[in-house]
């Protein structure tokens, strides 16, 4: 008999079926045992004779054959997708046993701290709420891809081993690369821009790395970047328009998963960073008018303002200072101390960053020198501009940050299945000689 | 006026349009200049007065407004998608200039070696044949994803920074991870298996890393792995069946791109490695019956046999020796010196590797010890099995290898937009102190 999924069982009343899954709960009622069996589609109530499931405990993996019966009217459970039926077990096969559980991972135990939950990630991933986080992450990624494909963008594979540090200097991981030095990519920027020469519109879904020297709730060392770049733009506003299309589609898709999505109003407001600082001063009395960036506190405040004034949980902040953006960022021709750059803030957190790039070769050369770097260092990258590059720009969405905000998670670590930070890779890190494994059998 | 794409121009006879792209070629005919303008959709012939394009050279980026006219019958070019029309330029705007080209990158210049072509990748990516390689790569990736999504697999993000060496010992890249040691992932194996506990069927499209100590035409240091894992299998043959579905869909999709796809016969043959060695002995006299693996020569030969006997360019080779596979590989219960593992060879090259895994916790513990490793080292991973894991297995497709074989490329480096090897990251590597960049403006 072919296994069917739990969610399919209501289609088989009074029929013999085979199901398989994990024992979510077991309740002994004298001559009868109730098991809630969990598979990837949800729960199903199993009714068993005790001798069929004598040694069976929670998280045992079972394959069960039996008869699907409608539950008596008063015992049906409306809140369960299979709540109208139950399986009367005829035969039970144990596919795998489980050790005693360290804690109840199904019900939320508020005494468990995040580090303990992460230590037990391979078990916690089975918790329906935790599992759902990664379904949401998958949906966000798919939606990003779907929108860009519909706009004729080409997806490519951007490398993670890079020869240079494109974004930041200190916060980079060094790799022992044969006899040479290499680094983990902080951004696919260089490669996106190069690929424009063939495809005009490209995107890549890639991992990027930041050796963040501090532990915060919004930074992890390896995260997923949804990165796009487009050429032949008429204006840098095309970039924000495209972002907004992506965001609206993303939330339309999430709505189908019954996620409580943010309000965006008629359009996501766009204001300059300096304007934002003035608004913050007026609202709070905090005078940050001379600061080159918004503080986390400011980011919170300006989102509150956006919500109140425009009914939008998101806002574009534009025109960051030239001094604070990478060398390839396009200056505002009307005010060269500021750039044609933007961030999208979502309930106080930056989830997108983007802008127009310098496409003029001579200007790029000048800027590399102005930033104090050598031209030779960028010779590979510079070819893309030396041989003709149209006006272009791009942006990057941080997957785990969007997931965190959509689900109101407290810590970004919850939004990554296997978060890495300065204290953790899978387990909490310990000092001492590293473990080199034997590969072949002794 | 809104820009239209070159391929759209035949829909606008006798109408004013705006196009934009790169100057592919320029031909001066006295009072008239012909330009082939290249955009992401192909070429369009532009007819210009010389004064409109006075200083314009190859790879200049132009925006052109003008009138679309049918070409006189005898000058139409059937082999060109826009060959029936041309644009009579009225106005030309230079969006970007190009330096003189180092060589003719559009026509294939056979005197250029692969290292030179790779040094110039940012220019070469614009060559239509090179560009096409990455369209094929995108299609293979999409097809893999599409098939697995249709089979209810969930996509997840697997980390690239790992604490351990799961597959090989020596060929691994070390990362300076804060005060600790970490490595670049050689396989998402551990994480795929853990994710099964929530989703039963998962896949990830990820980069994997091998510090290959030698230069060959089939190895690169960073490559793209299309990795899937499925639980509740009835037999390890389910894995090969799923692989075959993926492969057939992949080639059906590639056929739409007019790629010359391989023949697969009615079904892809499946034979044991030891049988393959016997066939090779019979056919060639090479006695490799005691070897624990097939040599590249053997892999070529058995594919020839498969093609002759079954009309299939691919073959499953099964039952590799237990000694040669990782500790988590499931032994064949009928013959424990061999495993329930398989490779897919495609015209002599391994493009898929897979197999059933050990899902029994006690057996896994025993094997870790037998391989000479410590249990504590695997404590994170082992949780997935300690708390009940059904029978399961999986496989990984090598994207660049499939691309190489489909297109009959000589070297796998051609199949990666930015190949890394022991001598190259973008440019050829040079010894000396590494370049640390300044990030902020001086």
Coordinates of C-alpha atoms in Angstrom, one line a residue, chain B residues 13-182:
Chain B
X13 CA 7.0 49.0 -38.7
X14 CA 7.0 52.6 -39.8
X15 CA 6.8 53.8 -36.2
X16 CA 9.1 55.9 -34.0
X17 CA 10.8 53.9 -31.3
X18 CA 13.7 54.2 -28.8
X19 CA 16.2 51.4 -28.3
X20 CA 19.4 51.1 -26.3
X21 CA 22.4 48.8 -26.2
X22 CA 26.0 48.2 -27.1
X23 CA 27.7 48.8 -30.4
X24 CA 28.4 45.3 -31.5
X25 CA 29.9 46.3 -34.9
X26 CA 30.2 49.4 -36.9
X27 CA 30.5 49.5 -40.7
X28 CA 31.2 52.7 -42.5
X29 CA 29.8 52.9 -46.1
X30 CA 30.7 56.5 -47.1
X31 CA 27.5 58.5 -46.5
X32 CA 26.0 56.0 -44.3
X33 CA 27.0 54.0 -41.2
X34 CA 25.6 50.7 -40.2
X35 CA 25.7 49.7 -36.6
X36 CA 24.6 46.4 -35.1
X37 CA 23.2 47.4 -31.7
X38 CA 23.3 44.6 -29.1
X39 CA 20.9 44.4 -26.2
X40 CA 19.9 41.5 -24.0
X41 CA 17.6 40.2 -26.6
X42 CA 19.9 40.2 -29.6
X43 CA 21.0 42.5 -32.4
X44 CA 19.3 45.2 -34.4
X45 CA 20.7 47.0 -37.5
X46 CA 20.8 50.7 -37.2
X47 CA 21.3 53.0 -40.2
X48 CA 22.9 56.3 -39.4
X49 CA 24.1 59.5 -40.9
X50 CA 27.9 59.6 -40.1
X51 CA 27.6 62.9 -38.1
X52 CA 25.2 61.2 -35.7
X53 CA 27.8 58.7 -34.6
X54 CA 31.0 60.6 -35.3
X55 CA 33.1 59.2 -32.4
X56 CA 31.1 56.1 -31.7
X57 CA 33.2 52.9 -31.5
X58 CA 32.5 49.3 -30.6
X59 CA 31.0 48.7 -27.1
X60 CA 29.9 52.3 -26.8
X61 CA 26.5 52.3 -25.1
X62 CA 23.9 54.1 -27.1
X63 CA 20.3 55.2 -26.8
X64 CA 18.8 55.7 -30.2
X65 CA 15.5 57.1 -31.4
X66 CA 14.3 56.6 -34.9
X67 CA 12.0 55.0 -37.4
X68 CA 11.6 51.2 -37.8
X69 CA 11.6 50.3 -41.5
X70 CA 11.2 47.0 -43.3
X71 CA 14.5 46.2 -45.0
X72 CA 14.4 45.9 -48.8
X73 CA 13.6 42.2 -49.6
X74 CA 17.1 41.3 -50.8
X75 CA 18.8 42.7 -47.8
X76 CA 16.7 41.0 -45.1
X77 CA 18.7 38.6 -42.9
X78 CA 16.7 35.5 -42.1
X79 CA 19.2 34.2 -39.5
X80 CA 18.7 37.3 -37.4
X81 CA 15.5 37.6 -35.3
X82 CA 15.2 41.3 -36.3
X83 CA 16.6 40.7 -39.8
X84 CA 13.4 41.9 -41.6
X85 CA 13.8 45.4 -40.2
X86 CA 16.2 48.2 -39.4
X87 CA 16.2 51.4 -37.5
X88 CA 16.7 54.7 -39.3
X89 CA 18.4 56.7 -36.6
X90 CA 17.1 60.2 -35.9
X91 CA 18.8 60.9 -32.6
X92 CA 21.7 59.2 -30.9
X93 CA 22.7 59.6 -27.3
X94 CA 25.9 58.2 -25.9
X95 CA 25.2 56.6 -22.6
X96 CA 28.8 55.4 -22.1
X97 CA 32.0 55.2 -23.9
X98 CA 34.3 52.2 -24.3
X99 CA 38.1 52.0 -24.4
X100 CA 39.7 50.3 -27.5
X101 CA 39.0 46.5 -27.2
X102 CA 42.0 44.3 -26.3
X103 CA 40.8 41.7 -28.9
X104 CA 37.7 40.8 -30.9
X105 CA 35.6 39.2 -28.2
X106 CA 32.6 38.6 -30.3
X107 CA 34.1 36.4 -33.0
X108 CA 35.8 33.3 -31.5
X109 CA 39.6 33.9 -31.7
X110 CA 41.1 30.5 -31.4
X111 CA 44.5 31.9 -30.5
X112 CA 43.2 33.1 -27.1
X113 CA 43.8 30.6 -24.4
X114 CA 41.4 30.0 -21.6
X115 CA 43.5 31.8 -19.0
X116 CA 43.4 34.9 -21.2
X117 CA 39.7 34.6 -21.7
X118 CA 39.1 34.2 -17.9
X119 CA 41.3 37.3 -17.2
X120 CA 38.9 39.2 -19.4
X121 CA 35.7 37.6 -18.1
X122 CA 34.0 40.9 -17.5
X123 CA 34.3 41.5 -21.3
X124 CA 33.9 37.9 -22.4
X125 CA 30.6 37.6 -20.6
X126 CA 29.2 39.8 -23.4
X127 CA 30.1 37.2 -26.1
X128 CA 26.8 35.5 -27.1
X129 CA 28.2 32.0 -26.7
X130 CA 29.6 32.7 -23.2
X131 CA 26.4 34.4 -22.2
X132 CA 24.4 31.4 -23.3
X133 CA 26.4 29.1 -21.0
X134 CA 25.0 30.9 -18.0
X135 CA 21.4 30.9 -19.4
X136 CA 21.8 27.1 -19.7
X137 CA 23.1 27.0 -16.1
X138 CA 20.1 29.1 -15.0
X139 CA 17.7 26.7 -16.8
X140 CA 19.3 23.6 -15.1
X141 CA 18.9 25.2 -11.7
X142 CA 15.4 26.3 -12.3
X143 CA 14.4 22.9 -13.6
X144 CA 15.8 21.2 -10.6
X145 CA 13.9 23.5 -8.3
X146 CA 10.7 23.2 -10.3
X147 CA 10.7 19.4 -10.3
X148 CA 11.4 19.2 -6.6
X149 CA 8.8 21.8 -5.7
X150 CA 6.2 19.8 -7.7
X151 CA 7.2 16.8 -5.5
X152 CA 6.5 18.8 -2.4
X153 CA 10.2 19.4 -1.4
X154 CA 10.9 22.5 0.7
X155 CA 13.9 24.7 -0.2
X156 CA 16.1 25.9 2.6
X157 CA 19.3 27.9 3.1
X158 CA 22.2 25.8 4.1
X159 CA 25.2 27.5 5.8
X160 CA 28.6 27.6 4.2
X161 CA 30.6 28.2 7.4
X162 CA 30.8 24.9 9.2
X163 CA 32.5 23.7 12.3
X164 CA 33.6 20.4 11.0
X165 CA 34.9 18.6 8.0
X166 CA 32.1 16.3 6.9
X167 CA 33.4 14.8 3.7
X168 CA 37.1 15.0 3.2
X169 CA 39.9 15.8 5.6
X170 CA 42.7 17.4 3.6
X171 CA 40.8 19.2 0.8
X172 CA 39.2 21.8 3.0
X173 CA 39.5 25.6 3.3
X174 CA 40.2 26.9 6.7
X175 CA 38.5 30.2 7.9
X176 CA 39.8 32.4 10.7
X177 CA 36.5 32.6 12.5
X178 CA 36.8 35.2 15.3
X179 CA 39.0 33.4 17.8
X180 CA 38.0 30.0 16.5
X181 CA 38.6 27.6 13.6
X182 CA 35.9 27.0 11.0

